[in-house]
Coordinates of C-alpha atoms in Angstrom, one line a residue:
M1 CA -10.1 26.9 7.0
K2 CA -7.4 29.4 4.9
D3 CA -8.4 29.8 0.7
Y4 CA -4.3 29.5 0.9
F5 CA -1.2 27.6 2.4
T6 CA 2.3 28.8 2.6
I7 CA 4.6 26.4 1.9
G8 CA 6.1 26.5 5.9
E9 CA 1.8 25.9 6.7
L10 CA 1.2 23.3 4.7
S11 CA 4.6 21.4 6.5
E12 CA 3.1 22.2 10.1
L13 CA -0.2 21.2 8.6
F14 CA 0.7 17.5 7.4
K15 CA 4.2 17.0 9.0
I16 CA 6.0 17.2 5.5
N17 CA 9.5 18.6 6.1
T18 CA 9.3 21.7 3.5
Q19 CA 12.3 19.8 1.3
T20 CA 10.0 17.2 0.7
L21 CA 7.7 19.7 -0.4
R22 CA 9.9 21.2 -2.5
Y23 CA 11.0 18.3 -4.0
Y24 CA 7.5 17.6 -5.6
D25 CA 7.3 20.8 -6.7
S26 CA 10.8 20.2 -8.4
I27 CA 10.0 16.6 -10.4
G28 CA 6.1 18.1 -10.9
L29 CA 4.2 15.6 -8.6
F30 CA 2.9 18.3 -6.0
S31 CA 3.0 21.7 -7.0
P32 CA 1.5 25.2 -5.6
L33 CA -0.7 26.8 -7.4
R34 CA 0.7 30.0 -7.6
R35 CA 4.1 31.4 -7.1
D36 CA 4.9 35.1 -5.9
E37 CA 7.5 36.5 -8.5
E38 CA 9.0 38.6 -6.1
T39 CA 9.5 36.5 -3.4
G40 CA 9.1 33.3 -4.9
Y41 CA 6.7 32.3 -2.0
R42 CA 5.0 29.1 -3.0
Y43 CA 0.7 29.3 -2.3
Y44 CA -1.0 26.2 -2.0
Q45 CA -5.0 26.4 -3.1
F46 CA -7.2 24.7 -0.2
N47 CA -8.5 22.4 -2.5
Q48 CA -4.7 20.5 -2.5
L49 CA -5.0 19.4 0.5
Y50 CA -6.6 16.2 -1.3
E51 CA -4.1 16.1 -3.3
L52 CA -1.5 16.1 -0.9
A53 CA -3.1 14.1 1.7
S54 CA -3.4 11.2 -1.1
I55 CA 0.4 11.1 -1.8
R56 CA 1.1 11.3 1.9
Y57 CA -1.1 8.3 2.2
L58 CA 0.0 5.9 -0.7
R59 CA 3.6 7.0 0.9
K60 CA 2.3 5.0 4.1
L61 CA 1.5 2.1 1.8
G62 CA 4.9 2.2 1.3
Y63 CA 4.7 3.5 -2.5
S64 CA 7.3 4.7 -4.6
I65 CA 7.2 8.2 -6.1
R66 CA 7.4 7.0 -9.7
D67 CA 4.1 5.0 -8.1
I68 CA 2.4 7.8 -7.3
D69 CA 2.9 10.1 -10.0
T70 CA 1.2 7.2 -11.9
Y71 CA -1.6 6.6 -9.8
M72 CA -2.7 10.5 -9.5
K73 CA -2.3 10.9 -13.0
T74 CA -4.5 7.6 -14.2
K75 CA -6.6 7.9 -10.2
Q76 CA -9.6 5.4 -11.3
I77 CA -11.3 3.6 -9.0
E78 CA -10.6 0.2 -10.6
A79 CA -7.3 1.1 -11.3
V80 CA -6.8 2.6 -7.9
L81 CA -8.4 -1.1 -6.3
R82 CA -5.9 -2.8 -8.4
K83 CA -2.8 -1.0 -7.4
L84 CA -3.9 -0.9 -3.7
K85 CA -4.7 -4.4 -3.8
E86 CA -1.1 -5.2 -5.2
Q87 CA 0.3 -2.9 -2.8
S88 CA -1.4 -5.1 -0.1
R89 CA 0.3 -8.0 -1.5
L90 CA 3.5 -6.7 -1.4
L91 CA 3.2 -5.7 2.4
H92 CA 1.9 -8.6 3.9
N93 CA 5.0 -10.4 2.0
K94 CA 7.2 -8.1 3.5
W95 CA 5.4 -8.5 6.8
D96 CA 5.9 -12.3 6.6
E97 CA 9.9 -11.7 5.5
L98 CA 9.7 -9.5 8.7
I99 CA 8.4 -12.2 11.1
E100 CA 10.7 -14.5 9.6
I101 CA 14.0 -12.7 10.4
D102 CA 12.6 -11.7 13.6
S103 CA 11.6 -15.3 14.5
I104 CA 15.0 -16.3 13.3
I105 CA 16.6 -13.6 15.8
Q106 CA 14.4 -14.5 19.0
R107 CA 15.7 -18.4 18.0
K108 CA 19.8 -16.7 18.3
I109 CA 19.2 -14.7 21.4
S110 CA 18.3 -17.8 23.5
F111 CA 20.5 -19.6 22.2
I112 CA 23.3 -17.6 23.4
E113 CA 20.9 -16.5 26.7
T114 CA 21.1 -20.7 27.3
E115 CA 24.5 -21.8 27.0
L116 CA 26.5 -18.5 28.3
P117 CA 25.0 -19.6 32.0
L118 CA 27.1 -22.7 31.1
V119 CA 30.0 -21.6 30.0
Q120 CA 33.6 -23.0 31.9
F121 CA 36.8 -22.8 30.3
H122 CA 39.5 -25.1 31.3
H123 CA 36.4 -28.0 32.5
F124 CA 35.6 -30.8 30.7
E125 CA 32.1 -32.6 30.2
V126 CA 30.2 -35.3 28.4
R127 CA 26.4 -33.9 27.3
T128 CA 24.2 -35.8 26.0
Y129 CA 22.2 -34.3 22.8
P130 CA 18.8 -35.1 20.6
K131 CA 19.8 -34.7 16.3
R132 CA 19.9 -31.5 15.8
C133 CA 19.7 -30.0 12.0
Y134 CA 22.1 -27.1 10.7
L135 CA 22.1 -25.8 6.7
P136 CA 25.5 -26.6 4.6
I137 CA 27.2 -23.3 4.1
G138 CA 30.7 -25.2 2.9
S139 CA 34.2 -23.6 2.8
E140 CA 35.2 -20.4 4.5
E141 CA 34.7 -18.8 1.3
A142 CA 31.5 -19.3 0.7
L143 CA 30.5 -18.1 4.6
Y144 CA 30.3 -14.4 3.9
G145 CA 28.2 -14.3 0.9
S146 CA 25.6 -16.4 3.3
D147 CA 22.7 -14.9 3.9
V148 CA 22.2 -18.1 7.1
F149 CA 25.5 -16.9 8.3
Y150 CA 24.2 -13.6 9.5
F151 CA 21.1 -14.9 11.3
H152 CA 21.3 -18.4 12.7
P153 CA 24.3 -19.5 15.1
T154 CA 27.3 -20.8 12.7
I155 CA 28.7 -24.1 13.5
A156 CA 32.5 -25.1 12.5
F157 CA 33.5 -28.1 11.7
Y158 CA 37.3 -29.7 11.9
R159 CA 38.3 -32.9 10.8
G160 CA 41.9 -32.5 10.7
D161 CA 43.5 -29.8 7.8
Q162 CA 39.5 -30.0 6.6
K163 CA 36.9 -27.1 7.5
Y164 CA 33.5 -26.6 6.5
F165 CA 30.8 -24.2 7.9
G166 CA 26.9 -24.9 8.8
A167 CA 23.9 -22.8 10.4
Y168 CA 22.5 -23.9 13.4
L169 CA 18.9 -24.1 12.4
Q170 CA 17.7 -24.9 16.4
G171 CA 14.7 -27.2 15.6
M172 CA 14.2 -25.4 12.4
E173 CA 12.7 -27.4 9.3
V174 CA 14.2 -26.2 6.0
K175 CA 14.9 -27.4 2.6
N176 CA 18.1 -29.3 2.2
Q177 CA 19.2 -29.2 6.0
E178 CA 21.4 -32.2 7.1
Y179 CA 21.8 -33.2 11.2
I180 CA 24.6 -33.6 13.7
P181 CA 23.9 -37.0 14.8
A182 CA 21.8 -37.7 18.8
G183 CA 24.5 -39.0 21.3
D184 CA 27.1 -38.6 23.9
Y185 CA 29.9 -35.5 23.2
L186 CA 32.5 -34.7 24.7
C187 CA 32.1 -30.8 25.6
A188 CA 34.3 -27.6 26.6
Y189 CA 34.6 -24.1 25.9
H190 CA 37.2 -22.2 23.8
K191 CA 38.0 -18.5 24.5
G192 CA 39.5 -16.5 21.9
L193 CA 41.0 -16.9 19.0
Y194 CA 40.0 -19.5 16.0
D195 CA 43.2 -20.0 15.0
T196 CA 43.7 -21.7 18.4
I197 CA 40.6 -23.8 18.6
E198 CA 42.5 -27.2 17.5
E199 CA 44.4 -26.7 20.9
T200 CA 41.1 -27.0 23.1
I201 CA 40.3 -30.1 21.3
E202 CA 43.9 -31.7 21.8
K203 CA 43.9 -31.1 25.3
M204 CA 40.5 -32.5 25.1
R205 CA 41.6 -35.5 23.7
S206 CA 44.2 -35.5 26.1
A207 CA 42.3 -35.5 28.4
R208 CA 39.8 -38.2 27.8
P209 CA 41.9 -40.9 26.7
D210 CA 39.4 -43.3 28.0
L211 CA 37.0 -42.3 25.4
K212 CA 36.8 -43.5 21.7
L213 CA 36.2 -40.2 20.5
D214 CA 35.1 -38.8 16.9
D215 CA 37.9 -37.6 14.2
L216 CA 35.3 -34.7 13.8
A217 CA 35.0 -31.7 16.3
I218 CA 31.8 -29.4 16.0
N219 CA 32.3 -25.5 16.9
F220 CA 29.0 -23.6 17.7
N221 CA 30.0 -19.7 17.9
I222 CA 28.3 -18.7 20.9
I223 CA 29.6 -15.0 21.3
D224 CA 31.2 -14.4 17.8
Q225 CA 31.4 -10.9 16.0
F226 CA 28.1 -9.8 15.5
V227 CA 28.2 -9.6 19.5
E228 CA 31.4 -8.7 20.9
K229 CA 33.6 -6.7 19.2
D230 CA 37.0 -7.8 20.7
I231 CA 37.8 -11.3 19.6
A232 CA 40.1 -12.1 22.6
D233 CA 36.4 -12.2 24.4
Y234 CA 34.9 -15.4 21.6
V235 CA 33.5 -18.0 23.2
T236 CA 32.8 -21.4 20.9
L237 CA 31.6 -24.7 22.2
V238 CA 33.6 -27.7 21.4
Q239 CA 32.2 -31.0 21.1
I240 CA 32.8 -34.4 20.0
R241 CA 30.9 -37.0 20.2
I242 CA 31.4 -40.0 21.8
L243 CA 31.7 -43.5 19.5
P244 CA 30.4 -46.8 21.0
S245 CA 33.6 -48.6 22.3

């Protein structure tokens, strides 16, 4: 190997862009051993490769620049092992969080793909459902600040002038969950604006006067703003529980 390397050669060797190396130099994290006073070219000594390898390794592990700087200045076996164990714990926590998010995304995909083939507009049918769990969110004002709104299918509960919301958990078990009762439900699909869902609800009630229907309508968002840009193509599954006669 060569005794000295230019910044370009170092960039090629470590697959790190030159802007990053210049930044490391500017903050004193990793600077060239010497610099040509006339050209300003940076020259790094061969032994500095080990130092840069350590920095690249720590960046791969997710260390911040500040933590790397501390690490490089106090590199002792006990401190290094302690830091590595701490970083390992943080990475495991992050990994668990990502796996949980992916599981939620997969459930949402499954929900949409299961419901889409069943969509029929202007059609009313009775379906039987088991007890289903959801996480209450509250009013529409609380909706957009809730993390669960962004990962789970949204449920909108309409009772007269009252509207409140929840996140459909699809069999997941979490704290503070509530349940939609098992039973028979009159079902229909609504297309378009949420503001006109009540028209679909009234059509459902009028279509089956022979049924004793609950005053609560439960609306499951299937196609919403997260998967469709045109609000006219939103699809909502409307369910009204059939009460014993």
